[in-house]
Short mmCIF file of C-alpha atoms in Angstrom, two decimals:
data_model
loop_
_atom_site.label_atom_id
_atom_site.label_comp_id
_atom_site.label_asym_id
_atom_site.label_seq_id
_atom_site.Cartn_x
_atom_site.Cartn_y
_atom_site.Cartn_z
CA UNK A 765 44.87 -88.23 35.12
CA UNK A 766 45.46 -84.76 35.95
CA UNK A 767 41.56 -83.77 35.17
CA UNK A 768 40.30 -86.00 37.76
CA UNK A 769 43.16 -85.02 40.20
CA UNK A 770 42.13 -81.44 39.60
CA UNK A 771 38.78 -81.83 39.73
CA UNK A 772 38.87 -84.59 43.34
CA UNK A 773 41.31 -81.31 45.10
CA UNK A 774 38.77 -78.73 43.77
CA UNK A 775 35.56 -80.93 45.59
CA UNK A 776 38.19 -81.14 48.85
CA UNK A 777 39.04 -77.87 48.82
CA UNK A 778 35.48 -76.39 48.30
CA UNK A 779 34.01 -78.94 50.68
CA UNK A 780 36.24 -78.12 53.81
CA UNK A 781 34.29 -77.05 57.21
CA UNK A 782 34.75 -76.60 60.58
CA UNK A 783 32.90 -78.23 63.30
CA UNK A 784 29.86 -80.42 63.06
CA UNK A 785 29.75 -81.73 59.51
CA UNK A 786 33.17 -80.88 58.91
CA UNK A 787 33.45 -84.47 57.09
CA UNK A 788 30.60 -84.08 54.88
CA UNK A 789 30.79 -82.39 51.64
CA UNK A 790 28.02 -79.77 50.66
CA UNK A 791 25.03 -81.13 48.39
CA UNK A 792 22.62 -78.61 47.32
CA UNK A 793 20.27 -80.49 44.99
CA UNK A 794 18.25 -79.21 42.90
CA UNK A 795 14.96 -80.34 41.97
CA UNK A 796 15.70 -82.87 38.98
CA UNK A 797 19.48 -82.47 39.03
CA UNK A 798 21.23 -85.21 42.01
CA UNK A 799 24.00 -85.91 39.84
CA UNK A 800 27.93 -83.84 40.33
CA UNK A 801 28.81 -81.08 37.96
CA UNK A 802 30.06 -81.70 34.44
CA UNK A 803 32.88 -79.21 34.67
CA UNK A 804 33.76 -78.78 38.57
CA UNK A 805 32.19 -81.81 39.57
CA UNK A 806 30.26 -80.39 42.55
CA UNK A 807 27.57 -80.88 43.68
CA UNK A 808 25.81 -77.27 44.12
CA UNK A 809 22.66 -76.67 42.29
CA UNK A 810 20.85 -73.13 42.16
CA UNK A 811 17.46 -72.23 40.61
CA UNK A 812 17.22 -68.85 39.31
CA UNK A 813 13.19 -67.93 39.12
CA UNK A 814 13.35 -65.13 37.49
CA UNK A 815 15.36 -66.72 34.51
CA UNK A 816 14.28 -70.20 34.67
CA UNK A 817 17.60 -71.36 35.01
CA UNK A 818 19.44 -74.10 36.68
CA UNK A 819 22.99 -73.79 37.17
CA UNK A 820 25.99 -74.63 39.40
CA UNK A 821 27.07 -72.41 42.25
CA UNK A 822 30.41 -73.37 41.75
CA UNK A 823 31.22 -72.78 38.33
CA UNK A 824 28.90 -71.56 36.89
CA UNK A 825 27.20 -74.12 34.47
CA UNK A 826 24.11 -73.82 33.09
CA UNK A 827 22.25 -77.29 32.63
CA UNK A 828 18.60 -76.17 32.14
CA UNK A 829 16.81 -74.08 30.89
CA UNK A 830 13.18 -72.39 30.56
CA UNK A 831 12.44 -73.99 33.57
CA UNK A 832 8.43 -74.58 34.73
CA UNK A 833 7.58 -72.60 37.66
CA UNK A 834 5.15 -75.09 39.37
CA UNK A 835 4.46 -72.86 42.11
CA UNK A 836 1.17 -70.41 43.41
CA UNK A 837 0.78 -67.65 40.74
CA UNK A 838 1.69 -64.19 42.31
CA UNK A 839 -0.58 -61.29 41.69
CA UNK A 840 -0.32 -57.36 42.79
CA UNK A 841 -3.64 -57.09 44.63
CA UNK A 842 -2.62 -53.70 45.79
CA UNK A 843 -1.88 -52.49 42.84
CA UNK A 844 1.59 -50.94 44.16
CA UNK A 845 4.89 -51.57 41.43
CA UNK A 846 4.56 -54.05 38.89
CA UNK A 847 2.52 -56.93 38.58
CA UNK A 848 4.49 -59.76 37.85
CA UNK A 849 1.32 -62.24 37.12
CA UNK A 850 2.54 -64.23 33.68
CA UNK A 851 -1.43 -65.55 33.49
CA UNK A 852 -3.57 -62.61 32.89
CA UNK A 853 -7.03 -62.31 34.48
CA UNK A 854 -8.62 -65.98 35.12
CA UNK A 855 -11.28 -67.37 33.19
CA UNK A 856 -14.88 -65.95 33.87
CA UNK A 857 -18.92 -67.56 32.79
CA UNK A 858 -19.99 -64.22 33.06
CA UNK A 859 -18.09 -63.06 29.39
CA UNK A 860 -19.40 -64.81 26.40
CA UNK A 861 -15.69 -65.90 25.54
CA UNK A 862 -14.85 -66.53 29.06
CA UNK A 863 -12.31 -63.13 29.05
CA UNK A 864 -10.01 -65.25 26.98
CA UNK A 865 -10.17 -62.80 24.15
CA UNK A 866 -8.38 -59.72 23.83
CA UNK A 867 -10.32 -56.39 23.93
CA UNK A 868 -9.75 -52.79 22.78
CA UNK A 869 -10.92 -50.66 25.70
CA UNK A 870 -12.93 -47.61 24.96
CA UNK A 871 -11.57 -45.68 27.78
CA UNK A 872 -8.11 -45.57 26.23
CA UNK A 873 -9.65 -43.96 23.30
CA UNK A 874 -11.36 -40.70 24.54
CA UNK A 875 -9.96 -37.43 24.33
CA UNK A 876 -8.13 -37.61 27.91
CA UNK A 877 -7.07 -41.44 27.45
CA UNK A 878 -5.58 -40.58 23.90
CA UNK A 879 -3.51 -38.20 24.92
CA UNK A 880 -2.02 -39.48 28.31
CA UNK A 881 -1.01 -42.37 26.06
CA UNK A 882 0.53 -40.16 23.18
CA UNK A 883 -2.03 -41.27 20.61
CA UNK A 884 -3.25 -38.18 18.18
CA UNK A 885 -6.15 -37.76 16.88
CA UNK A 886 -5.76 -39.18 13.59
CA UNK A 887 -4.55 -42.52 15.21
CA UNK A 888 -7.43 -42.27 17.78
CA UNK A 889 -9.82 -42.28 14.75
CA UNK A 890 -8.18 -45.08 13.30
CA UNK A 891 -8.05 -47.26 16.50
CA UNK A 892 -11.75 -46.93 16.79
CA UNK A 893 -12.80 -48.10 13.58
CA UNK A 894 -10.41 -51.05 14.33
CA UNK A 895 -12.23 -51.56 17.88
CA UNK A 896 -15.70 -51.47 15.59
CA UNK A 897 -14.40 -53.95 13.61
CA UNK A 898 -12.88 -55.98 16.34
CA UNK A 899 -15.74 -55.98 18.13
CA UNK A 900 -18.35 -56.71 15.16
CA UNK A 901 -15.68 -59.81 14.14
CA UNK A 902 -16.12 -61.56 17.38
CA UNK A 903 -20.34 -61.81 17.65
CA UNK A 904 -21.08 -62.59 14.29
CA UNK A 905 -22.67 -65.85 15.16
CA UNK A 906 -26.22 -65.12 16.59
CA UNK A 907 -25.47 -67.67 19.56
CA UNK A 908 -23.08 -65.34 20.85
CA UNK A 909 -24.43 -62.37 20.32
CA UNK A 910 -26.91 -63.71 22.52
CA UNK A 911 -24.62 -64.74 25.14
CA UNK A 912 -23.21 -61.68 25.26
CA UNK A 913 -26.67 -60.08 26.12
CA UNK A 914 -27.80 -62.82 28.38
CA UNK A 915 -24.29 -62.26 30.34
CA UNK A 916 -25.09 -58.88 30.89
CA UNK A 917 -28.21 -58.88 31.56
CA UNK A 918 -27.18 -61.63 34.86
CA UNK A 919 -24.29 -59.03 35.43
CA UNK A 920 -26.72 -55.73 35.79
CA UNK A 921 -29.76 -57.08 36.95
CA UNK A 922 -29.90 -60.12 39.05
CA UNK A 923 -28.18 -58.39 42.34
CA UNK A 924 -26.08 -61.52 42.92
CA UNK A 925 -22.89 -61.92 44.61
CA UNK A 926 -20.14 -62.66 42.24
CA UNK A 927 -20.22 -66.34 42.27
CA UNK A 928 -23.36 -66.96 42.21
CA UNK A 929 -23.52 -64.61 39.00
CA UNK A 930 -20.65 -67.48 37.25
CA UNK A 931 -22.88 -69.92 38.35
CA UNK A 932 -25.95 -68.46 36.08
CA UNK A 933 -23.96 -67.42 33.57
CA UNK A 934 -22.51 -71.21 33.21
CA UNK A 935 -26.29 -72.50 33.75
CA UNK A 936 -27.48 -70.16 30.68
CA UNK A 937 -24.55 -71.22 28.80
CA UNK A 938 -25.39 -74.68 29.32
CA UNK A 939 -29.29 -74.44 28.18
CA UNK A 940 -27.84 -72.13 25.23
CA UNK A 941 -25.45 -75.28 23.93
CA UNK A 942 -28.29 -77.33 24.52
CA UNK A 943 -30.62 -75.83 22.01
CA UNK A 944 -33.07 -74.87 25.20
CA UNK A 945 -33.17 -71.20 24.46
CA UNK A 946 -34.16 -70.66 21.48
CA UNK A 947 -37.80 -70.11 20.36
CA UNK A 948 -37.56 -68.47 23.99
CA UNK A 949 -37.14 -65.10 25.39
CA UNK A 950 -33.48 -64.35 26.87
CA UNK A 951 -34.21 -62.27 29.28
CA UNK A 952 -36.97 -64.71 30.80
CA UNK A 953 -34.39 -67.38 30.38
CA UNK A 954 -31.82 -65.55 32.23
CA UNK A 955 -34.34 -64.62 34.95
CA UNK A 956 -35.11 -67.87 35.45
CA UNK A 957 -31.23 -69.29 35.73
CA UNK A 958 -31.14 -65.74 38.27
CA UNK A 959 -33.71 -67.59 40.13
CA UNK A 960 -32.68 -71.03 40.49
CA UNK A 961 -28.89 -70.18 41.64
CA UNK A 962 -30.45 -67.88 44.52
CA UNK A 963 -32.81 -69.97 45.75
CA UNK A 964 -30.22 -73.23 45.56
CA UNK A 965 -27.98 -70.97 47.57
CA UNK A 966 -30.88 -70.17 50.29
CA UNK A 967 -31.11 -66.71 49.08
CA UNK A 968 -34.75 -66.89 47.45
CA UNK A 969 -35.65 -63.94 44.82
CA UNK A 970 -39.03 -63.29 44.39
CA UNK A 971 -41.19 -63.95 40.88
CA UNK A 972 -42.34 -60.96 40.73
CA UNK A 973 -39.39 -58.86 41.63
CA UNK A 974 -37.51 -60.20 39.19
CA UNK A 975 -40.38 -60.53 36.07
CA UNK A 976 -39.68 -56.61 36.88
CA UNK A 977 -36.10 -56.44 36.77
CA UNK A 978 -35.83 -58.51 33.71
CA UNK A 979 -39.03 -57.04 31.89
CA UNK A 980 -40.89 -60.12 31.49
CA UNK A 981 -43.95 -61.26 32.35
CA UNK A 982 -44.55 -63.33 35.60
CA UNK A 983 -46.52 -66.31 33.93
CA UNK A 984 -43.48 -66.87 31.79
CA UNK A 985 -41.04 -66.62 34.78
CA UNK A 986 -43.20 -68.95 36.33
CA UNK A 987 -43.74 -71.54 33.21
CA UNK A 988 -39.23 -71.19 32.32
CA UNK A 989 -38.05 -71.71 36.32
CA UNK A 990 -39.95 -75.14 35.90
CA UNK A 991 -38.30 -75.71 32.39
CA UNK A 992 -35.13 -75.29 33.62
CA UNK A 993 -35.74 -76.93 37.18
CA UNK A 994 -36.80 -80.01 35.67
CA UNK A 995 -33.93 -80.33 33.01
CA UNK A 996 -31.42 -79.90 35.45
CA UNK A 997 -32.98 -81.50 38.33
CA UNK A 998 -33.08 -78.02 40.54
CA UNK A 999 -35.85 -78.47 42.29
CA UNK A 1000 -35.55 -77.69 46.16
CA UNK A 1001 -38.27 -76.75 48.25
CA UNK A 1002 -38.42 -72.93 49.72
CA UNK A 1003 -39.11 -72.40 53.14
CA UNK A 1004 -40.54 -69.13 54.84
CA UNK A 1005 -36.68 -68.51 57.21
CA UNK A 1006 -35.85 -68.18 53.99
CA UNK A 1007 -37.40 -64.63 53.54
CA UNK A 1008 -36.93 -63.24 56.88
CA UNK A 1009 -34.40 -61.21 56.62
CA UNK A 1010 -35.46 -59.75 53.38
CA UNK A 1011 -38.58 -58.98 55.03
CA UNK A 1012 -37.04 -57.59 58.36
CA UNK A 1013 -35.07 -55.36 56.48
CA UNK A 1014 -37.23 -53.94 53.90
CA UNK A 1015 -39.70 -53.38 57.02
CA UNK A 1016 -37.19 -51.52 58.78
CA UNK A 1017 -38.08 -54.15 61.92
CA UNK A 1018 -35.49 -54.06 64.64
CA UNK A 1019 -32.89 -56.96 64.88
CA UNK A 1020 -34.93 -58.35 67.85
CA UNK A 1021 -37.96 -59.52 65.41
CA UNK A 1022 -35.59 -62.22 63.99
CA UNK A 1023 -35.21 -64.07 67.29
CA UNK A 1024 -39.25 -63.76 67.83
CA UNK A 1025 -39.61 -65.04 63.96
CA UNK A 1026 -37.72 -67.72 64.99
CA UNK A 1027 -39.52 -69.23 67.93
CA UNK A 1028 -42.95 -68.74 66.32
CA UNK A 1029 -41.16 -70.66 63.38
CA UNK A 1030 -40.30 -73.19 65.58
CA UNK A 1031 -43.45 -73.63 67.02
CA UNK A 1032 -45.61 -74.24 64.05
CA UNK A 1033 -43.17 -76.11 61.83
CA UNK A 1034 -43.84 -79.69 63.21
CA UNK A 1035 -47.83 -78.59 61.96
CA UNK A 1036 -47.13 -79.31 58.07
CA UNK A 1037 -50.84 -78.87 57.42
CA UNK A 1038 -50.45 -75.17 58.18
CA UNK A 1039 -47.92 -74.02 56.27
CA UNK A 1040 -47.26 -76.91 53.64
CA UNK A 1041 -48.54 -76.43 50.05
CA UNK A 1042 -48.89 -72.71 51.17
CA UNK A 1043 -46.87 -69.58 49.23
CA UNK A 1044 -43.92 -69.33 51.61
CA UNK A 1045 -43.69 -66.07 51.13
CA UNK A 1046 -47.29 -65.70 52.92
CA UNK A 1047 -46.52 -67.77 55.94
CA UNK A 1048 -43.24 -65.73 56.04
CA UNK A 1049 -45.55 -62.33 56.07
CA UNK A 1050 -48.07 -63.77 58.55
CA UNK A 1051 -45.41 -64.95 60.62
CA UNK A 1052 -44.07 -60.99 60.70
CA UNK A 1053 -47.20 -59.41 61.34
CA UNK A 1054 -47.37 -61.58 64.75
CA UNK A 1055 -43.64 -61.09 66.05
CA UNK A 1056 -44.01 -57.22 65.36
CA UNK A 1057 -46.96 -56.94 66.72
CA UNK A 1058 -45.71 -58.88 69.84
CA UNK A 1059 -42.66 -56.39 69.70
CA UNK A 1060 -44.59 -53.42 69.85
CA UNK A 1061 -43.34 -52.47 66.23
CA UNK A 1062 -46.64 -53.36 64.43
CA UNK A 1063 -46.54 -52.85 60.76
CA UNK A 1064 -49.70 -52.52 58.80
CA UNK A 1065 -51.40 -55.19 56.87
CA UNK A 1066 -50.92 -53.43 53.26
CA UNK A 1067 -46.90 -52.47 53.72
CA UNK A 1068 -46.50 -56.21 54.52
CA UNK A 1069 -48.61 -57.28 51.73
CA UNK A 1070 -46.30 -55.34 49.34
CA UNK A 1071 -42.81 -56.45 50.83
CA UNK A 1072 -44.05 -60.07 50.56
CA UNK A 1073 -46.00 -59.62 46.94
CA UNK A 1074 -49.22 -61.39 48.51
CA UNK A 1075 -52.86 -60.14 48.95
CA UNK A 1076 -54.36 -58.80 51.77
CA UNK A 1077 -56.91 -61.70 52.09
CA UNK A 1078 -54.29 -64.61 51.58
CA UNK A 1079 -52.13 -62.57 54.78
CA UNK A 1080 -55.48 -62.68 56.83
CA UNK A 1081 -56.40 -65.96 56.27
CA UNK A 1082 -52.83 -67.41 57.25
CA UNK A 1083 -53.02 -65.57 60.27
CA UNK A 1084 -55.91 -66.56 61.31
CA UNK A 1085 -54.44 -70.03 60.67
CA UNK A 1086 -51.78 -69.42 62.75
CA UNK A 1087 -53.63 -67.84 65.37
CA UNK A 1088 -56.15 -70.87 65.94
CA UNK A 1089 -53.01 -73.00 66.00
CA UNK A 1090 -50.97 -71.43 68.69
CA UNK A 1091 -54.38 -71.12 70.92
CA UNK A 1092 -54.80 -74.78 70.56
CA UNK A 1093 -51.29 -76.09 71.68
CA UNK A 1094 -51.58 -73.09 74.41
CA UNK A 1095 -48.78 -71.22 72.54
CA UNK A 1096 -48.02 -67.75 75.05
CA UNK A 1097 -47.65 -66.74 71.31
CA UNK A 1098 -51.91 -66.76 70.95
#
């Protein structure tokens, strides 16, 4: 009886308020804790985020430990102060192990890094030996070794944004799991993945450029692109306007050229017999030749052909067809 009276008296004293709401007791509720405290009888809980504990704010009774924080992860992007991140770096498809394995950084084992970390010369040699053993133990399977090499190709040679590098590495990983890479060139398959991902996102790469960067033949790369495209149903049509920004930049033409190019393309786009079935790079080169001439910034056919990777014969033939179309429809650009 005395315990009940003491709890009731404590609750009445703690809940004494003035003004509006003076008759209502304090009910600070934490998720999952709505009942009164077993010690003092109050409903006044608090959550300590740093310790992961739920305790009574009145008597200090701890009723739950190791509480999982469902909130967003906090990361110190400014590299100032202590980084409170609990989960480490995010998973990435650009690494063969997706970044989940722990590795010994070579930069920490240089003479300067070792001295900063207080590592003696003898310990440094020992850690170098351990690092070599660690790297070898992770890549005993040939498939994993090939992935390491392939992902390095994509990171170093694709010149794609980070998100597209991730996608290209993911596609290569799927091809490797399905056995598509077996018997084929690793560099060729990575170049094909790079080409298809870039084309899908509207920033197409030219086959000759990729073949040169990845050190594969153009015919081999074209064959691999068709094979990967059929397997994942990634066939898309590349239009000439997708090459306008790159060609204009490579030829160092003024920004006004893009407006003239858009006007020319809008004129010939309905006439599909002029440009469908032809190399989009060649059509883009022909339109750039005309737009540059109209804007007073003429470029030679030879310069344009080098940028577009088409022959001068092809370029002259396309220019002739476009001129004939513009004259037939009475366009002022004829």
